[in-house]
Amino acid sequence: MKKIFFIILYIIMAVFAQDTMWVKTFDHPSDSIFGYIPINFFRIGEEYLLVNYFYGAEMGFYLIEANESGDTVWTKKYTSESAGVFYSGIRSASKTIDNNFVCFSNIALFKFDENGDSIFMQTYEDLIEWGAVVTTTDDGNLIFGGKSPLLSCSIRIVKTDSLGNILLFKDFPAYEPPWGGCYSDIFIEPVNNNNEFLILNGPLVYKCNNDLDTIWTRNYNYWFLGIADAIELADSNYLFVGAPAGIMKVSYSTGNVIDLSLIHISEPTRPLYISYAVFC
């Protein structure tokens, strides 16, 4: 008997009163799923991309695009015989300048068109481990990163063309906490109209250009155990969000800390993130 698995997503569109604007339920039928990883969703412009990884007699993920009102635009199912491809589920997603979607899962890079049809899938098992993030550049190339397969404590950033062909890669020292170990989780935040980007590695931040050259490096461990988000401000400086400091404003050109007077901050809608903040 075919089983119906319900994916329930509560997306709260928060305004100043923090009112819930809508709640949606998404479902997918399957008779071969033994288990699944809870859904990830990504806000991309005015759209949502929802990803649900499953395993059992087959393994893969469902990809769902929803519009700003939460209505389903399309649903696609992708499978693979390789467990390593989907081991951690889809960990990041973004939209390219040619209006397509790119996603990264552990060692695999996926690109889909605006209808969810596959353009390509490339794997990089000898180049990267635990890949976590992917972003697009101003010239249409792709940048992703994760743990370097080297034994040293390092992270690796890889640049490919729009079809996933490797152009170059570079290793960066990863954050080593004072209590020992190596922190290899990263975020990549595109800035300055996608011709530069930030690598967030715990409290360690690298600012790089699209040739992977380092512009500046700063370690903010005096303020943060980890930085979870970087927001580019109207004055081209950055607002870093993390724990335990909360919010910090830093200079675009140097990475130095700028005094920030916070007037109001909303309740977070997800851990370590903010919905809005008012400051001067």
PDB file of C-alpha atoms in Angstrom:
ATOM      1  CA  MET A   1       0.000   0.000   0.000  1.00  0.00           C
ATOM      2  CA  LYS A   2       1.365   3.335  -1.004  1.00  0.00           C
ATOM      3  CA  LYS A   3       2.241   5.503   1.947  1.00  0.00           C
ATOM      4  CA  ILE A   4       1.880   9.235   2.041  1.00  0.00           C
ATOM      5  CA  PHE A   5       4.579  11.151   3.861  1.00  0.00           C
ATOM      6  CA  PHE A   6       3.667  14.678   4.812  1.00  0.00           C
ATOM      7  CA  ILE A   7       6.252  17.396   4.878  1.00  0.00           C
ATOM      8  CA  ILE A   8       4.858  20.143   7.048  1.00  0.00           C
ATOM      9  CA  LEU A   9       6.524  23.479   6.695  1.00  0.00           C
ATOM     10  CA  TYR A  10       5.671  26.410   8.875  1.00  0.00           C
ATOM     11  CA  ILE A  11       7.152  29.471   7.230  1.00  0.00           C
ATOM     12  CA  ILE A  12       6.464  32.533   9.308  1.00  0.00           C
ATOM     13  CA  MET A  13       6.520  35.771   7.402  1.00  0.00           C
ATOM     14  CA  ALA A  14       7.384  38.144  10.232  1.00  0.00           C
ATOM     15  CA  VAL A  15       6.461  41.800  10.338  1.00  0.00           C
ATOM     16  CA  PHE A  16       6.771  44.083  13.328  1.00  0.00           C
ATOM     17  CA  ALA A  17       3.926  42.360  15.147  1.00  0.00           C
ATOM     18  CA  GLN A  18       5.443  38.938  14.280  1.00  0.00           C
ATOM     19  CA  ASP A  19       2.100  37.820  12.806  1.00  0.00           C
ATOM     20  CA  THR A  20       1.848  34.525  10.925  1.00  0.00           C
ATOM     21  CA  MET A  21       0.812  35.312   7.353  1.00  0.00           C
ATOM     22  CA  TRP A  22       0.425  31.714   6.122  1.00  0.00           C
ATOM     23  CA  VAL A  23       1.129  28.070   6.927  1.00  0.00           C
ATOM     24  CA  LYS A  24       1.492  25.430   4.217  1.00  0.00           C
ATOM     25  CA  THR A  25       1.631  21.637   4.118  1.00  0.00           C
ATOM     26  CA  PHE A  26       3.585  19.846   1.391  1.00  0.00           C
ATOM     27  CA  ASP A  27       3.294  16.113   0.740  1.00  0.00           C
ATOM     28  CA  HIS A  28       4.956  13.548  -1.481  1.00  0.00           C
ATOM     29  CA  PRO A  29       3.905   9.916  -2.158  1.00  0.00           C
ATOM     30  CA  SER A  30       6.367   7.038  -2.054  1.00  0.00           C
ATOM     31  CA  ASP A  31       6.298   3.327  -1.257  1.00  0.00           C
ATOM     32  CA  SER A  32      10.069   2.980  -0.877  1.00  0.00           C
ATOM     33  CA  ILE A  33      11.041   5.461   1.838  1.00  0.00           C
ATOM     34  CA  PHE A  34      12.273   4.028   5.124  1.00  0.00           C
ATOM     35  CA  GLY A  35      13.354   7.333   6.583  1.00  0.00           C
ATOM     36  CA  TYR A  36      14.124  10.925   5.750  1.00  0.00           C
ATOM     37  CA  ILE A  37      16.057  13.911   6.978  1.00  0.00           C
ATOM     38  CA  PRO A  38      13.781  16.799   8.010  1.00  0.00           C
ATOM     39  CA  ILE A  39      13.218  19.311   5.275  1.00  0.00           C
ATOM     40  CA  ASN A  40      15.577  22.190   4.553  1.00  0.00           C
ATOM     41  CA  PHE A  41      14.246  25.327   2.980  1.00  0.00           C
ATOM     42  CA  PHE A  42      16.040  28.240   1.381  1.00  0.00           C
ATOM     43  CA  ARG A  43      14.665  31.713   0.729  1.00  0.00           C
ATOM     44  CA  ILE A  44      15.923  32.800  -2.703  1.00  0.00           C
ATOM     45  CA  GLY A  45      14.634  36.203  -3.725  1.00  0.00           C
ATOM     46  CA  GLU A  46      10.854  35.977  -3.561  1.00  0.00           C
ATOM     47  CA  GLU A  47      10.830  32.185  -3.868  1.00  0.00           C
ATOM     48  CA  TYR A  48      11.376  29.218  -1.582  1.00  0.00           C
ATOM     49  CA  LEU A  49      13.331  26.097  -2.456  1.00  0.00           C
ATOM     50  CA  LEU A  50      12.448  23.124  -0.259  1.00  0.00           C
ATOM     51  CA  VAL A  51      14.593  19.993  -0.105  1.00  0.00           C
ATOM     52  CA  ASN A  52      13.715  16.672   1.558  1.00  0.00           C
ATOM     53  CA  TYR A  53      16.372  13.908   1.528  1.00  0.00           C
ATOM     54  CA  PHE A  54      15.160  10.311   1.801  1.00  0.00           C
ATOM     55  CA  TYR A  55      16.714   6.837   1.946  1.00  0.00           C
ATOM     56  CA  GLY A  56      15.569   3.230   1.759  1.00  0.00           C
ATOM     57  CA  ALA A  57      15.117   1.054  -1.333  1.00  0.00           C
ATOM     58  CA  GLU A  58      16.224   4.192  -3.157  1.00  0.00           C
ATOM     59  CA  MET A  59      17.927   7.351  -2.007  1.00  0.00           C
ATOM     60  CA  GLY A  60      17.716  10.912  -3.175  1.00  0.00           C
ATOM     61  CA  PHE A  61      15.743  14.058  -2.503  1.00  0.00           C
ATOM     62  CA  TYR A  62      12.571  15.879  -3.397  1.00  0.00           C
ATOM     63  CA  LEU A  63      12.985  19.424  -4.656  1.00  0.00           C
ATOM     64  CA  ILE A  64      10.015  21.751  -4.344  1.00  0.00           C
ATOM     65  CA  GLU A  65       9.755  25.351  -5.494  1.00  0.00           C
ATOM     66  CA  ALA A  66       7.156  27.511  -3.794  1.00  0.00           C
ATOM     67  CA  ASN A  67       6.253  31.098  -4.516  1.00  0.00           C
ATOM     68  CA  GLU A  68       6.107  33.923  -1.994  1.00  0.00           C
ATOM     69  CA  SER A  69       2.605  32.842  -0.929  1.00  0.00           C
ATOM     70  CA  GLY A  70       3.764  29.285  -0.273  1.00  0.00           C
ATOM     71  CA  ASP A  71       1.989  27.804  -3.303  1.00  0.00           C
ATOM     72  CA  THR A  72       3.835  24.955  -5.014  1.00  0.00           C
ATOM     73  CA  VAL A  73       5.256  25.889  -8.425  1.00  0.00           C
ATOM     74  CA  TRP A  74       6.764  22.453  -9.166  1.00  0.00           C
ATOM     75  CA  THR A  75       8.001  19.295  -7.456  1.00  0.00           C
ATOM     76  CA  LYS A  76      10.874  17.112  -8.679  1.00  0.00           C
ATOM     77  CA  LYS A  77      12.366  13.846  -7.434  1.00  0.00           C
ATOM     78  CA  TYR A  78      16.058  12.980  -7.861  1.00  0.00           C
ATOM     79  CA  THR A  79      17.745   9.696  -6.978  1.00  0.00           C
ATOM     80  CA  SER A  80      21.273   8.285  -7.015  1.00  0.00           C
ATOM     81  CA  GLU A  81      22.868   4.894  -6.401  1.00  0.00           C
ATOM     82  CA  SER A  82      25.719   6.558  -4.525  1.00  0.00           C
ATOM     83  CA  ALA A  83      25.052   7.100  -0.824  1.00  0.00           C
ATOM     84  CA  GLY A  84      27.911   9.603  -0.598  1.00  0.00           C
ATOM     85  CA  VAL A  85      26.165  12.019  -2.945  1.00  0.00           C
ATOM     86  CA  PHE A  86      23.217  12.559  -0.606  1.00  0.00           C
ATOM     87  CA  TYR A  87      24.817  11.575   2.695  1.00  0.00           C
ATOM     88  CA  SER A  88      24.139  14.909   4.380  1.00  0.00           C
ATOM     89  CA  GLY A  89      21.194  16.047   2.285  1.00  0.00           C
ATOM     90  CA  ILE A  90      21.194  19.337   0.393  1.00  0.00           C
ATOM     91  CA  ARG A  91      23.129  21.768   2.587  1.00  0.00           C
ATOM     92  CA  SER A  92      22.905  24.946   0.511  1.00  0.00           C
ATOM     93  CA  ALA A  93      21.095  26.440  -2.464  1.00  0.00           C
ATOM     94  CA  SER A  94      21.229  29.680  -4.418  1.00  0.00           C
ATOM     95  CA  LYS A  95      20.114  31.188  -7.696  1.00  0.00           C
ATOM     96  CA  THR A  96      22.466  31.909 -10.583  1.00  0.00           C
ATOM     97  CA  ILE A  97      22.587  34.999 -12.747  1.00  0.00           C
ATOM     98  CA  ASP A  98      21.034  32.983 -15.602  1.00  0.00           C
ATOM     99  CA  ASN A  99      17.960  32.341 -13.401  1.00  0.00           C
ATOM    100  CA  ASN A 100      18.786  28.710 -12.594  1.00  0.00           C
ATOM    101  CA  PHE A 101      19.264  26.996  -9.221  1.00  0.00           C
ATOM    102  CA  VAL A 102      22.453  25.452  -7.808  1.00  0.00           C
ATOM    103  CA  CYS A 103      22.593  23.147  -4.783  1.00  0.00           C
ATOM    104  CA  PHE A 104      25.408  21.387  -2.949  1.00  0.00           C
ATOM    105  CA  SER A 105      25.267  18.080  -1.066  1.00  0.00           C
ATOM    106  CA  ASN A 106      28.376  16.719   0.645  1.00  0.00           C
ATOM    107  CA  ILE A 107      30.489  16.047  -2.486  1.00  0.00           C
ATOM    108  CA  ALA A 108      28.031  16.814  -5.292  1.00  0.00           C
ATOM    109  CA  LEU A 109      27.080  19.973  -7.153  1.00  0.00           C
ATOM    110  CA  PHE A 110      23.652  20.146  -8.798  1.00  0.00           C
ATOM    111  CA  LYS A 111      22.279  22.701 -11.220  1.00  0.00           C
ATOM    112  CA  PHE A 112      18.599  22.901 -12.183  1.00  0.00           C
ATOM    113  CA  ASP A 113      16.731  25.154 -14.561  1.00  0.00           C
ATOM    114  CA  GLU A 114      13.828  27.357 -13.486  1.00  0.00           C
ATOM    115  CA  ASN A 115      11.439  24.407 -13.959  1.00  0.00           C
ATOM    116  CA  GLY A 116      13.490  22.085 -11.750  1.00  0.00           C
ATOM    117  CA  ASP A 117      14.875  20.007 -14.632  1.00  0.00           C
ATOM    118  CA  SER A 118      18.466  18.867 -14.184  1.00  0.00           C
ATOM    119  CA  ILE A 119      21.209  20.667 -16.123  1.00  0.00           C
ATOM    120  CA  PHE A 120      24.094  18.729 -14.579  1.00  0.00           C
ATOM    121  CA  MET A 121      25.355  16.897 -11.504  1.00  0.00           C
ATOM    122  CA  GLN A 122      29.091  16.795 -10.767  1.00  0.00           C
ATOM    123  CA  THR A 123      30.831  15.015  -7.901  1.00  0.00           C
ATOM    124  CA  TYR A 124      34.132  16.078  -6.319  1.00  0.00           C
ATOM    125  CA  GLU A 125      34.952  13.238  -3.897  1.00  0.00           C
ATOM    126  CA  ASP A 126      38.720  13.581  -4.404  1.00  0.00           C
ATOM    127  CA  LEU A 127      38.671  17.351  -4.075  1.00  0.00           C
ATOM    128  CA  ILE A 128      36.514  18.165  -1.077  1.00  0.00           C
ATOM    129  CA  GLU A 129      34.875  16.589   1.970  1.00  0.00           C
ATOM    130  CA  TRP A 130      31.662  17.704   3.663  1.00  0.00           C
ATOM    131  CA  GLY A 131      30.978  20.417   1.133  1.00  0.00           C
ATOM    132  CA  ALA A 132      28.436  22.786   2.560  1.00  0.00           C
ATOM    133  CA  VAL A 133      27.925  25.904   0.501  1.00  0.00           C
ATOM    134  CA  VAL A 134      27.638  27.148  -3.064  1.00  0.00           C
ATOM    135  CA  THR A 135      27.253  30.634  -4.501  1.00  0.00           C
ATOM    136  CA  THR A 136      27.371  32.281  -7.903  1.00  0.00           C
ATOM    137  CA  THR A 137      29.764  35.010  -9.066  1.00  0.00           C
ATOM    138  CA  ASP A 138      29.134  38.115 -11.159  1.00  0.00           C
ATOM    139  CA  ASP A 139      30.562  36.388 -14.253  1.00  0.00           C
ATOM    140  CA  GLY A 140      28.329  33.306 -13.955  1.00  0.00           C
ATOM    141  CA  ASN A 141      30.900  30.979 -12.393  1.00  0.00           C
ATOM    142  CA  LEU A 142      30.259  28.988  -9.211  1.00  0.00           C
ATOM    143  CA  ILE A 143      32.130  28.907  -5.908  1.00  0.00           C
ATOM    144  CA  PHE A 144      31.686  26.227  -3.248  1.00  0.00           C
ATOM    145  CA  GLY A 145      33.643  25.077  -0.233  1.00  0.00           C
ATOM    146  CA  GLY A 146      34.069  22.535   2.522  1.00  0.00           C
ATOM    147  CA  LYS A 147      36.703  20.550   4.370  1.00  0.00           C
ATOM    148  CA  SER A 148      39.992  19.961   2.577  1.00  0.00           C
ATOM    149  CA  PRO A 149      40.834  16.247   2.140  1.00  0.00           C
ATOM    150  CA  LEU A 150      44.341  17.050   3.386  1.00  0.00           C
ATOM    151  CA  LEU A 151      45.280  15.901   6.877  1.00  0.00           C
ATOM    152  CA  SER A 152      46.001  19.463   7.992  1.00  0.00           C
ATOM    153  CA  CYS A 153      43.368  21.689   9.571  1.00  0.00           C
ATOM    154  CA  SER A 154      42.197  23.491   6.452  1.00  0.00           C
ATOM    155  CA  ILE A 155      39.153  24.374   4.385  1.00  0.00           C
ATOM    156  CA  ARG A 156      39.045  24.321   0.590  1.00  0.00           C
ATOM    157  CA  ILE A 157      37.306  26.757  -1.749  1.00  0.00           C
ATOM    158  CA  VAL A 158      36.654  25.612  -5.328  1.00  0.00           C
ATOM    159  CA  LYS A 159      35.732  27.726  -8.348  1.00  0.00           C
ATOM    160  CA  THR A 160      34.048  26.152 -11.382  1.00  0.00           C
ATOM    161  CA  ASP A 161      32.494  27.430 -14.569  1.00  0.00           C
ATOM    162  CA  SER A 162      28.704  27.471 -15.003  1.00  0.00           C
ATOM    163  CA  LEU A 163      28.746  23.748 -15.923  1.00  0.00           C
ATOM    164  CA  GLY A 164      30.760  22.627 -12.900  1.00  0.00           C
ATOM    165  CA  ASN A 165      34.135  22.274 -14.622  1.00  0.00           C
ATOM    166  CA  ILE A 166      36.951  23.102 -12.180  1.00  0.00           C
ATOM    167  CA  LEU A 167      38.761  26.378 -12.827  1.00  0.00           C
ATOM    168  CA  LEU A 168      40.844  26.599  -9.646  1.00  0.00           C
ATOM    169  CA  PHE A 169      40.831  25.796  -5.947  1.00  0.00           C
ATOM    170  CA  LYS A 170      42.646  27.038  -2.870  1.00  0.00           C
ATOM    171  CA  ASP A 171      43.143  25.907   0.733  1.00  0.00           C
ATOM    172  CA  PHE A 172      42.784  28.236   3.718  1.00  0.00           C
ATOM    173  CA  PRO A 173      43.765  27.555   7.340  1.00  0.00           C
ATOM    174  CA  ALA A 174      40.674  26.602   9.328  1.00  0.00           C
ATOM    175  CA  TYR A 175      39.839  27.928  12.786  1.00  0.00           C
ATOM    176  CA  GLU A 176      41.517  25.979  15.585  1.00  0.00           C
ATOM    177  CA  PRO A 177      39.664  26.519  18.892  1.00  0.00           C
ATOM    178  CA  PRO A 178      41.803  27.094  22.002  1.00  0.00           C
ATOM    179  CA  TRP A 179      40.453  23.856  23.489  1.00  0.00           C
ATOM    180  CA  GLY A 180      41.789  21.884  20.519  1.00  0.00           C
ATOM    181  CA  GLY A 181      40.433  20.332  17.374  1.00  0.00           C
ATOM    182  CA  CYS A 182      39.663  21.842  13.995  1.00  0.00           C
ATOM    183  CA  TYR A 183      36.540  23.764  12.991  1.00  0.00           C
ATOM    184  CA  SER A 184      35.799  22.922   9.351  1.00  0.00           C
ATOM    185  CA  ASP A 185      32.186  24.100   8.927  1.00  0.00           C
ATOM    186  CA  ILE A 186      31.895  27.158   6.698  1.00  0.00           C
ATOM    187  CA  PHE A 187      29.442  29.604   5.177  1.00  0.00           C
ATOM    188  CA  ILE A 188      30.099  31.598   2.013  1.00  0.00           C
ATOM    189  CA  GLU A 189      28.438  34.995   1.658  1.00  0.00           C
ATOM    190  CA  PRO A 190      28.645  36.817  -1.702  1.00  0.00           C
ATOM    191  CA  VAL A 191      29.128  40.593  -1.389  1.00  0.00           C
ATOM    192  CA  ASN A 192      29.711  43.652  -3.568  1.00  0.00           C
ATOM    193  CA  ASN A 193      27.396  42.500  -6.383  1.00  0.00           C
ATOM    194  CA  ASN A 194      28.825  38.976  -6.312  1.00  0.00           C
ATOM    195  CA  ASN A 195      32.371  39.931  -7.341  1.00  0.00           C
ATOM    196  CA  GLU A 196      33.735  39.234  -3.847  1.00  0.00           C
ATOM    197  CA  PHE A 197      32.745  36.883  -1.052  1.00  0.00           C
ATOM    198  CA  LEU A 198      33.259  36.193   2.637  1.00  0.00           C
ATOM    199  CA  ILE A 199      34.252  32.831   4.091  1.00  0.00           C
ATOM    200  CA  LEU A 200      32.804  32.420   7.590  1.00  0.00           C
ATOM    201  CA  ASN A 201      34.623  29.712   9.557  1.00  0.00           C
ATOM    202  CA  GLY A 202      33.590  29.869  13.214  1.00  0.00           C
ATOM    203  CA  PRO A 203      34.845  33.308  14.378  1.00  0.00           C
ATOM    204  CA  LEU A 204      37.356  33.406  11.504  1.00  0.00           C
ATOM    205  CA  VAL A 205      36.491  35.466   8.400  1.00  0.00           C
ATOM    206  CA  TYR A 206      38.268  35.671   5.049  1.00  0.00           C
ATOM    207  CA  LYS A 207      37.335  38.257   2.453  1.00  0.00           C
ATOM    208  CA  CYS A 208      38.306  37.112  -1.051  1.00  0.00           C
ATOM    209  CA  ASN A 209      37.874  38.135  -4.649  1.00  0.00           C
ATOM    210  CA  ASN A 210      36.564  35.759  -7.288  1.00  0.00           C
ATOM    211  CA  ASP A 211      40.100  34.626  -8.133  1.00  0.00           C
ATOM    212  CA  LEU A 212      40.277  33.286  -4.550  1.00  0.00           C
ATOM    213  CA  ASP A 213      42.857  35.896  -3.543  1.00  0.00           C
ATOM    214  CA  THR A 214      42.602  36.949   0.110  1.00  0.00           C
ATOM    215  CA  ILE A 215      41.800  40.646   0.617  1.00  0.00           C
ATOM    216  CA  TRP A 216      41.817  40.495   4.408  1.00  0.00           C
ATOM    217  CA  THR A 217      41.519  37.982   7.240  1.00  0.00           C
ATOM    218  CA  ARG A 218      40.121  38.623  10.717  1.00  0.00           C
ATOM    219  CA  ASN A 219      39.622  36.436  13.763  1.00  0.00           C
ATOM    220  CA  TYR A 220      36.708  37.720  15.855  1.00  0.00           C
ATOM    221  CA  ASN A 221      37.009  35.139  18.631  1.00  0.00           C
ATOM    222  CA  TYR A 222      37.003  37.950  21.218  1.00  0.00           C
ATOM    223  CA  TRP A 223      33.338  38.539  20.303  1.00  0.00           C
ATOM    224  CA  PHE A 224      32.111  35.340  18.682  1.00  0.00           C
ATOM    225  CA  LEU A 225      32.293  31.590  19.108  1.00  0.00           C
ATOM    226  CA  GLY A 226      30.844  31.420  15.618  1.00  0.00           C
ATOM    227  CA  ILE A 227      29.441  33.792  12.993  1.00  0.00           C
ATOM    228  CA  ALA A 228      26.233  32.476  11.441  1.00  0.00           C
ATOM    229  CA  ASP A 229      25.356  35.240   8.990  1.00  0.00           C
ATOM    230  CA  ALA A 230      26.887  38.264   7.256  1.00  0.00           C
ATOM    231  CA  ILE A 231      24.621  41.018   5.943  1.00  0.00           C
ATOM    232  CA  GLU A 232      25.856  43.636   3.490  1.00  0.00           C
ATOM    233  CA  LEU A 233      24.577  47.069   4.532  1.00  0.00           C
ATOM    234  CA  ALA A 234      23.571  50.055   2.425  1.00  0.00           C
ATOM    235  CA  ASP A 235      26.882  51.763   3.273  1.00  0.00           C
ATOM    236  CA  SER A 236      28.707  48.628   1.967  1.00  0.00           C
ATOM    237  CA  ASN A 237      29.897  47.650   5.452  1.00  0.00           C
ATOM    238  CA  TYR A 238      28.891  44.332   7.017  1.00  0.00           C
ATOM    239  CA  LEU A 239      26.702  43.253   9.895  1.00  0.00           C
ATOM    240  CA  PHE A 240      27.860  39.984  11.461  1.00  0.00           C
ATOM    241  CA  VAL A 241      25.381  37.883  13.444  1.00  0.00           C
ATOM    242  CA  GLY A 242      26.484  35.173  15.845  1.00  0.00           C
ATOM    243  CA  ALA A 243      26.862  33.993  19.417  1.00  0.00           C
ATOM    244  CA  PRO A 244      27.421  35.149  22.054  1.00  0.00           C
ATOM    245  CA  ALA A 245      27.995  38.773  20.946  1.00  0.00           C
ATOM    246  CA  GLY A 246      24.796  38.975  18.857  1.00  0.00           C
ATOM    247  CA  ILE A 247      25.498  41.689  16.269  1.00  0.00           C
ATOM    248  CA  MET A 248      28.680  43.415  15.176  1.00  0.00           C
ATOM    249  CA  LYS A 249      29.317  45.944  12.393  1.00  0.00           C
ATOM    250  CA  VAL A 250      32.640  45.724  10.548  1.00  0.00           C
ATOM    251  CA  SER A 251      34.363  47.782   7.883  1.00  0.00           C
ATOM    252  CA  TYR A 252      34.050  46.732   4.249  1.00  0.00           C
ATOM    253  CA  SER A 253      37.610  47.692   3.392  1.00  0.00           C
ATOM    254  CA  THR A 254      39.517  46.506   6.476  1.00  0.00           C
ATOM    255  CA  GLY A 255      37.300  44.158   8.508  1.00  0.00           C
ATOM    256  CA  ASN A 256      37.821  46.344  11.595  1.00  0.00           C
ATOM    257  CA  VAL A 257      34.985  46.602  14.110  1.00  0.00           C
ATOM    258  CA  ILE A 258      32.771  49.722  13.860  1.00  0.00           C
ATOM    259  CA  ASP A 259      30.799  51.083  16.828  1.00  0.00           C
ATOM    260  CA  LEU A 260      27.125  50.169  16.536  1.00  0.00           C
ATOM    261  CA  SER A 261      24.227  51.527  18.609  1.00  0.00           C
ATOM    262  CA  LEU A 262      21.385  49.024  18.533  1.00  0.00           C
ATOM    263  CA  ILE A 263      17.876  50.447  18.942  1.00  0.00           C
ATOM    264  CA  HIS A 264      15.768  47.340  18.446  1.00  0.00           C
ATOM    265  CA  ILE A 265      16.167  43.712  17.372  1.00  0.00           C
ATOM    266  CA  SER A 266      13.369  41.278  16.562  1.00  0.00           C
ATOM    267  CA  GLU A 267      12.881  37.833  18.016  1.00  0.00           C
ATOM    268  CA  PRO A 268      14.900  35.318  15.937  1.00  0.00           C
ATOM    269  CA  THR A 269      12.993  33.089  13.533  1.00  0.00           C
ATOM    270  CA  ARG A 270      15.817  30.518  13.502  1.00  0.00           C
ATOM    271  CA  PRO A 271      18.858  29.950  15.752  1.00  0.00           C
ATOM    272  CA  LEU A 272      21.573  32.621  15.514  1.00  0.00           C
ATOM    273  CA  TYR A 273      19.634  34.576  12.856  1.00  0.00           C
ATOM    274  CA  ILE A 274      17.612  37.767  13.084  1.00  0.00           C
ATOM    275  CA  SER A 275      14.457  38.860  11.269  1.00  0.00           C
ATOM    276  CA  TYR A 276      15.235  42.549  11.375  1.00  0.00           C
ATOM    277  CA  ALA A 277      17.221  45.061  13.385  1.00  0.00           C
ATOM    278  CA  VAL A 278      17.094  48.823  13.790  1.00  0.00           C
ATOM    279  CA  PHE A 279      20.374  50.523  14.581  1.00  0.00           C
ATOM    280  CA  CYS A 280      22.271  53.758  14.057  1.00  0.00           C
TER     281      CYS A 280
END
